[in-house]
Every structure is written in structure tokens, then in C-alpha cells.
């Protein structure tokens, strides 16, 4: 129950991502594939499930294969459980993805020490939550000290770095996925 592998796949988002990556319009893909624009729109919005033949035509039009599109497809589930079972408490540091698949949100758990010299800059907004321990975060020229239960919200484009200041620190980072255009590009200073 709630297992990703038991759910049917939604290929629409994979088709849309590929089409946009190639900077193609639905009309161009329709002309290349011999399928109609409305049908392609229904596929992209998961209102129609393409036959194997139609999916191969779409894949050819997108210069890929049906297998590649299926591999990039999202599971058609609204609930998924990522269990902590089997996680070896050693070695640290470690990073664990809390959301499987290609979704609009990404979440990771960082445990242990972290490379304080590494600078991050994400396109979209993110939230950092300190589940255990403490961290120091440098963002926008200011230093922030966060302890257990504290959060820090960063808008897209903010350069930052962070480090754990206590052993056994656990930080959960939740972010809008990079493939989502959640914010307009801001001018860089």
C-alpha cells in the first residue's frame, strides 16, 4: 500500500518536460508525430493515455524513445511513503531523499557534518528545518544560527552556505523543484 511501484505511470509530465527542453510547441510535435494538438495536450495533462503506437510517435517527434519517456514518467499516486527502515545510522554525513520521483517539490534530509565551504543557489524557494542539533547559515551577507525546531526560508536565487555546529545534526530541506518555473528570473546584483 502506498508503494510507488504498484502505481500506474503518468507519462504526460515527461512528455511536456521533454518538449519544453527542446523548445518545441505542441503544433510542431503534432506535425512531426501525425497526432493532433488537442490529443497531445490531453496526453501532457494526463487526460488521455496514449497507446504504445502513439507514444512511439510522440517519442520520435521528441527525438527520444518510448522507453525513455516511460522511465521519466511520474507515478500516478497522490500518496507515497518513504520509510526510514534500513537506514544505517553510520556513517555520517549522509543525505537522504524524502520524496521519490520527479515532482514539483523536492525534500532531503541531511545528517551529520556538512561541507561549509560549498555555496548553494537554487532557482526556486526553499525551506530549511533543523530537526535535531544546530546549524549556522550564511545568506545575503548575514549569519544565522538555528537550533532544533527552527526554520529558515530562502527565496529563489539567494546564495547561501551552511554547516552543522553540533554532532548528530539533522536538517530537512524542502524546495520547489528546479524544473518548475515558480519564480521569474530576478536580475542579479
PDB file of C-alpha atoms in Angstrom:
ATOM      1  CA  UNK A   1       0.000   0.000   0.000  1.00  0.00           C
ATOM      2  CA  UNK A   2       1.440   3.412  -0.948  1.00  0.00           C
ATOM      3  CA  UNK A   3       4.264   1.660  -2.771  1.00  0.00           C
ATOM      4  CA  UNK A   4       5.477   3.613  -5.771  1.00  0.00           C
ATOM      5  CA  UNK A   5       5.959   0.502  -7.871  1.00  0.00           C
ATOM      6  CA  UNK A   6       2.308  -0.562  -7.678  1.00  0.00           C
ATOM      7  CA  UNK A   7       1.024   2.668  -9.238  1.00  0.00           C
ATOM      8  CA  UNK A   8       0.432   3.259 -12.958  1.00  0.00           C
ATOM      9  CA  UNK A   9       2.677   5.828 -14.604  1.00  0.00           C
ATOM     10  CA  UNK A  10       1.622   9.275 -15.833  1.00  0.00           C
ATOM     11  CA  UNK A  11       3.677   9.954 -18.912  1.00  0.00           C
ATOM     12  CA  UNK A  12       2.210  13.416 -19.592  1.00  0.00           C
ATOM     13  CA  UNK A  13       4.643  15.395 -17.455  1.00  0.00           C
ATOM     14  CA  UNK A  14       7.601  13.552 -19.006  1.00  0.00           C
ATOM     15  CA  UNK A  15       6.330  14.418 -22.494  1.00  0.00           C
ATOM     16  CA  UNK A  16       5.851  18.077 -21.516  1.00  0.00           C
ATOM     17  CA  UNK A  17       9.307  18.310 -19.888  1.00  0.00           C
ATOM     18  CA  UNK A  18      10.962  16.818 -22.974  1.00  0.00           C
ATOM     19  CA  UNK A  19       9.016  19.071 -25.370  1.00  0.00           C
ATOM     20  CA  UNK A  20       9.884  22.171 -23.377  1.00  0.00           C
ATOM     21  CA  UNK A  21      13.530  21.156 -23.070  1.00  0.00           C
ATOM     22  CA  UNK A  22      13.638  21.044 -26.876  1.00  0.00           C
ATOM     23  CA  UNK A  23      11.735  24.359 -27.009  1.00  0.00           C
ATOM     24  CA  UNK A  24       9.040  22.882 -29.248  1.00  0.00           C
ATOM     25  CA  UNK A  25       5.396  23.878 -29.460  1.00  0.00           C
ATOM     26  CA  UNK A  26       2.568  21.371 -29.389  1.00  0.00           C
ATOM     27  CA  UNK A  27       1.924  22.259 -33.047  1.00  0.00           C
ATOM     28  CA  UNK A  28       5.466  21.241 -34.037  1.00  0.00           C
ATOM     29  CA  UNK A  29       5.202  17.948 -32.149  1.00  0.00           C
ATOM     30  CA  UNK A  30       1.799  17.341 -33.739  1.00  0.00           C
ATOM     31  CA  UNK A  31       3.220  17.909 -37.224  1.00  0.00           C
ATOM     32  CA  UNK A  32       6.180  15.613 -36.552  1.00  0.00           C
ATOM     33  CA  UNK A  33       4.112  12.854 -34.954  1.00  0.00           C
ATOM     34  CA  UNK A  34       0.968  12.961 -37.085  1.00  0.00           C
ATOM     35  CA  UNK A  35      -1.141  13.330 -33.931  1.00  0.00           C
ATOM     36  CA  UNK A  36      -3.480  16.231 -33.214  1.00  0.00           C
ATOM     37  CA  UNK A  37      -2.642  19.175 -30.973  1.00  0.00           C
ATOM     38  CA  UNK A  38      -5.706  18.536 -28.751  1.00  0.00           C
ATOM     39  CA  UNK A  39      -4.703  14.885 -28.275  1.00  0.00           C
ATOM     40  CA  UNK A  40      -1.124  15.861 -27.397  1.00  0.00           C
ATOM     41  CA  UNK A  41      -2.451  18.420 -24.928  1.00  0.00           C
ATOM     42  CA  UNK A  42      -4.607  15.721 -23.333  1.00  0.00           C
ATOM     43  CA  UNK A  43      -1.573  13.429 -23.071  1.00  0.00           C
ATOM     44  CA  UNK A  44       0.514  16.170 -21.435  1.00  0.00           C
ATOM     45  CA  UNK A  45      -2.269  16.879 -18.945  1.00  0.00           C
ATOM     46  CA  UNK A  46      -2.821  13.162 -18.231  1.00  0.00           C
ATOM     47  CA  UNK A  47      -6.380  13.284 -19.533  1.00  0.00           C
ATOM     48  CA  UNK A  48      -5.548  10.723 -22.221  1.00  0.00           C
ATOM     49  CA  UNK A  49      -3.325   7.660 -22.074  1.00  0.00           C
ATOM     50  CA  UNK A  50      -1.514   7.131 -25.367  1.00  0.00           C
ATOM     51  CA  UNK A  51      -1.379   3.712 -26.970  1.00  0.00           C
ATOM     52  CA  UNK A  52       2.051   2.170 -27.481  1.00  0.00           C
ATOM     53  CA  UNK A  53       1.936   3.266 -31.110  1.00  0.00           C
ATOM     54  CA  UNK A  54       1.006   6.863 -30.214  1.00  0.00           C
ATOM     55  CA  UNK A  55       3.661   7.037 -27.510  1.00  0.00           C
ATOM     56  CA  UNK A  56       6.285   5.867 -30.008  1.00  0.00           C
ATOM     57  CA  UNK A  57       5.171   8.573 -32.456  1.00  0.00           C
ATOM     58  CA  UNK A  58       5.433  11.211 -29.728  1.00  0.00           C
ATOM     59  CA  UNK A  59       8.847   9.881 -28.687  1.00  0.00           C
ATOM     60  CA  UNK A  60      10.111  10.004 -32.288  1.00  0.00           C
ATOM     61  CA  UNK A  61       8.866  13.584 -32.604  1.00  0.00           C
ATOM     62  CA  UNK A  62      10.740  14.442 -29.410  1.00  0.00           C
ATOM     63  CA  UNK A  63      13.933  12.671 -30.550  1.00  0.00           C
ATOM     64  CA  UNK A  64      13.789  10.100 -27.773  1.00  0.00           C
ATOM     65  CA  UNK A  65      12.257   6.665 -27.189  1.00  0.00           C
ATOM     66  CA  UNK A  66       9.044   5.490 -25.574  1.00  0.00           C
ATOM     67  CA  UNK A  67      11.173   3.640 -23.016  1.00  0.00           C
ATOM     68  CA  UNK A  68      12.944   6.897 -22.065  1.00  0.00           C
ATOM     69  CA  UNK A  69       9.616   8.717 -21.687  1.00  0.00           C
ATOM     70  CA  UNK A  70       8.240   5.927 -19.507  1.00  0.00           C
ATOM     71  CA  UNK A  71      11.391   5.943 -17.401  1.00  0.00           C
ATOM     72  CA  UNK A  72      10.916   9.689 -16.806  1.00  0.00           C
ATOM     73  CA  UNK A  73       7.186   9.318 -16.075  1.00  0.00           C
ATOM     74  CA  UNK A  74       5.631  10.256 -12.764  1.00  0.00           C
ATOM     75  CA  UNK A  75       3.808   7.627 -10.758  1.00  0.00           C
ATOM     76  CA  UNK A  76       0.054   8.218 -10.706  1.00  0.00           C
ATOM     77  CA  UNK A  77      -0.202   8.271  -6.947  1.00  0.00           C
ATOM     78  CA  UNK A  78      -1.111  11.065  -4.618  1.00  0.00           C
ATOM     79  CA  UNK A  79       0.341   9.387  -1.535  1.00  0.00           C
ATOM     80  CA  UNK A  80       3.764   7.826  -1.204  1.00  0.00           C
ATOM     81  CA  UNK A  81       5.557   6.748   1.932  1.00  0.00           C
ATOM     82  CA  UNK A  82       9.345   6.892   2.159  1.00  0.00           C
ATOM     83  CA  UNK A  83      10.290   4.757   5.136  1.00  0.00           C
ATOM     84  CA  UNK A  84      13.314   5.249   7.353  1.00  0.00           C
ATOM     85  CA  UNK A  85      13.615   1.458   7.744  1.00  0.00           C
ATOM     86  CA  UNK A  86      17.005   0.042   6.969  1.00  0.00           C
ATOM     87  CA  UNK A  87      18.858   3.327   7.266  1.00  0.00           C
ATOM     88  CA  UNK A  88      22.233   2.620   8.782  1.00  0.00           C
ATOM     89  CA  UNK A  89      22.905   5.234  11.478  1.00  0.00           C
ATOM     90  CA  UNK A  90      26.564   5.193  10.385  1.00  0.00           C
ATOM     91  CA  UNK A  91      28.419   6.590   8.520  1.00  0.00           C
ATOM     92  CA  UNK A  92      27.756  10.269   8.712  1.00  0.00           C
ATOM     93  CA  UNK A  93      27.381  12.650   6.984  1.00  0.00           C
ATOM     94  CA  UNK A  94      24.618  11.394   4.733  1.00  0.00           C
ATOM     95  CA  UNK A  95      21.871  12.758   2.534  1.00  0.00           C
ATOM     96  CA  UNK A  96      18.531  11.050   2.062  1.00  0.00           C
ATOM     97  CA  UNK A  97      15.816  11.998  -0.405  1.00  0.00           C
ATOM     98  CA  UNK A  98      12.418  12.258   1.272  1.00  0.00           C
ATOM     99  CA  UNK A  99      10.413  12.452  -1.958  1.00  0.00           C
ATOM    100  CA  UNK A 100      10.754   9.861  -4.705  1.00  0.00           C
ATOM    101  CA  UNK A 101      10.351  10.586  -8.373  1.00  0.00           C
ATOM    102  CA  UNK A 102      10.087  13.751 -10.416  1.00  0.00           C
ATOM    103  CA  UNK A 103       7.652  16.062  -8.628  1.00  0.00           C
ATOM    104  CA  UNK A 104       7.008  19.739  -8.075  1.00  0.00           C
ATOM    105  CA  UNK A 105       8.593  19.538  -4.654  1.00  0.00           C
ATOM    106  CA  UNK A 106      11.896  18.101  -3.537  1.00  0.00           C
ATOM    107  CA  UNK A 107      12.834  17.300   0.058  1.00  0.00           C
ATOM    108  CA  UNK A 108      16.074  15.952   1.513  1.00  0.00           C
ATOM    109  CA  UNK A 109      17.364  15.151   4.958  1.00  0.00           C
ATOM    110  CA  UNK A 110      20.997  15.946   5.746  1.00  0.00           C
ATOM    111  CA  UNK A 111      22.512  14.198   8.764  1.00  0.00           C
ATOM    112  CA  UNK A 112      25.872  14.921  10.343  1.00  0.00           C
ATOM    113  CA  UNK A 113      28.520  17.360   9.263  1.00  0.00           C
ATOM    114  CA  UNK A 114      28.182  19.326   6.053  1.00  0.00           C
ATOM    115  CA  UNK A 115      30.702  20.981   3.726  1.00  0.00           C
ATOM    116  CA  UNK A 116      30.583  24.560   4.994  1.00  0.00           C
ATOM    117  CA  UNK A 117      32.628  25.801   2.050  1.00  0.00           C
ATOM    118  CA  UNK A 118      30.089  24.726  -0.539  1.00  0.00           C
ATOM    119  CA  UNK A 119      27.852  27.538  -1.709  1.00  0.00           C
ATOM    120  CA  UNK A 120      24.314  26.850  -2.899  1.00  0.00           C
ATOM    121  CA  UNK A 121      21.992  28.850  -5.089  1.00  0.00           C
ATOM    122  CA  UNK A 122      18.674  27.382  -6.135  1.00  0.00           C
ATOM    123  CA  UNK A 123      16.389  28.761  -8.778  1.00  0.00           C
ATOM    124  CA  UNK A 124      13.262  28.368  -6.631  1.00  0.00           C
ATOM    125  CA  UNK A 125      12.330  28.899  -2.997  1.00  0.00           C
ATOM    126  CA  UNK A 126      13.361  26.525  -0.237  1.00  0.00           C
ATOM    127  CA  UNK A 127      12.794  25.973   3.457  1.00  0.00           C
ATOM    128  CA  UNK A 128      15.421  24.635   5.843  1.00  0.00           C
ATOM    129  CA  UNK A 129      14.183  22.983   9.052  1.00  0.00           C
ATOM    130  CA  UNK A 130      16.541  21.887  11.831  1.00  0.00           C
ATOM    131  CA  UNK A 131      15.117  18.600  13.135  1.00  0.00           C
ATOM    132  CA  UNK A 132      17.997  17.975  15.575  1.00  0.00           C
ATOM    133  CA  UNK A 133      21.185  19.762  16.541  1.00  0.00           C
ATOM    134  CA  UNK A 134      22.173  23.203  15.316  1.00  0.00           C
ATOM    135  CA  UNK A 135      23.471  24.906  12.185  1.00  0.00           C
ATOM    136  CA  UNK A 136      24.993  28.164  11.067  1.00  0.00           C
ATOM    137  CA  UNK A 137      23.747  29.512   7.753  1.00  0.00           C
ATOM    138  CA  UNK A 138      25.296  32.371   5.826  1.00  0.00           C
ATOM    139  CA  UNK A 139      22.907  34.062   3.390  1.00  0.00           C
ATOM    140  CA  UNK A 140      22.886  37.516   1.846  1.00  0.00           C
ATOM    141  CA  UNK A 141      25.971  38.507   3.842  1.00  0.00           C
ATOM    142  CA  UNK A 142      24.411  37.658   7.216  1.00  0.00           C
ATOM    143  CA  UNK A 143      24.939  34.707   9.528  1.00  0.00           C
ATOM    144  CA  UNK A 144      22.009  32.907  11.114  1.00  0.00           C
ATOM    145  CA  UNK A 145      22.215  30.399  13.973  1.00  0.00           C
ATOM    146  CA  UNK A 146      19.389  27.889  14.021  1.00  0.00           C
ATOM    147  CA  UNK A 147      18.629  25.283  16.651  1.00  0.00           C
ATOM    148  CA  UNK A 148      16.269  22.341  16.920  1.00  0.00           C
ATOM    149  CA  UNK A 149      12.832  23.269  15.550  1.00  0.00           C
ATOM    150  CA  UNK A 150      13.985  26.480  13.811  1.00  0.00           C
ATOM    151  CA  UNK A 151      13.368  27.155  10.124  1.00  0.00           C
ATOM    152  CA  UNK A 152      14.880  29.454   7.539  1.00  0.00           C
ATOM    153  CA  UNK A 153      13.089  30.375   4.312  1.00  0.00           C
ATOM    154  CA  UNK A 154      15.164  31.351   1.283  1.00  0.00           C
ATOM    155  CA  UNK A 155      13.691  32.819  -1.867  1.00  0.00           C
ATOM    156  CA  UNK A 156      14.954  31.564  -5.191  1.00  0.00           C
ATOM    157  CA  UNK A 157      18.332  32.901  -6.255  1.00  0.00           C
ATOM    158  CA  UNK A 158      19.720  33.571  -2.762  1.00  0.00           C
ATOM    159  CA  UNK A 159      23.308  32.351  -2.431  1.00  0.00           C
ATOM    160  CA  UNK A 160      23.935  30.572   0.844  1.00  0.00           C
ATOM    161  CA  UNK A 161      26.100  28.058   2.675  1.00  0.00           C
ATOM    162  CA  UNK A 162      25.634  26.215   5.910  1.00  0.00           C
ATOM    163  CA  UNK A 163      27.336  23.924   8.393  1.00  0.00           C
ATOM    164  CA  UNK A 164      26.332  21.801  11.357  1.00  0.00           C
ATOM    165  CA  UNK A 165      27.617  23.106  14.686  1.00  0.00           C
ATOM    166  CA  UNK A 166      26.657  20.029  16.727  1.00  0.00           C
ATOM    167  CA  UNK A 167      27.164  16.344  16.087  1.00  0.00           C
ATOM    168  CA  UNK A 168      24.082  14.341  15.065  1.00  0.00           C
ATOM    169  CA  UNK A 169      22.533  17.395  13.420  1.00  0.00           C
ATOM    170  CA  UNK A 170      19.635  16.652  11.068  1.00  0.00           C
ATOM    171  CA  UNK A 171      18.411  19.296   8.627  1.00  0.00           C
ATOM    172  CA  UNK A 172      15.411  18.864   6.350  1.00  0.00           C
ATOM    173  CA  UNK A 173      15.436  20.959   3.177  1.00  0.00           C
ATOM    174  CA  UNK A 174      12.189  21.328   1.231  1.00  0.00           C
ATOM    175  CA  UNK A 175      12.318  23.122  -2.103  1.00  0.00           C
ATOM    176  CA  UNK A 176      10.291  23.794  -5.201  1.00  0.00           C
ATOM    177  CA  UNK A 177      11.851  21.515  -7.824  1.00  0.00           C
ATOM    178  CA  UNK A 178      14.304  23.041 -10.275  1.00  0.00           C
ATOM    179  CA  UNK A 179      12.238  22.072 -13.332  1.00  0.00           C
ATOM    180  CA  UNK A 180       9.311  24.194 -12.094  1.00  0.00           C
ATOM    181  CA  UNK A 181       9.223  27.847 -13.077  1.00  0.00           C
ATOM    182  CA  UNK A 182       7.848  29.054  -9.752  1.00  0.00           C
ATOM    183  CA  UNK A 183       9.578  32.422  -9.796  1.00  0.00           C
ATOM    184  CA  UNK A 184      10.547  34.805 -12.506  1.00  0.00           C
ATOM    185  CA  UNK A 185      14.223  35.239 -13.081  1.00  0.00           C
ATOM    186  CA  UNK A 186      15.374  38.051 -10.845  1.00  0.00           C
ATOM    187  CA  UNK A 187      18.075  40.432 -12.001  1.00  0.00           C
ATOM    188  CA  UNK A 188      21.406  39.581 -10.391  1.00  0.00           C
ATOM    189  CA  UNK A 189      23.148  42.257  -8.389  1.00  0.00           C
TER     190      UNK A 189
END
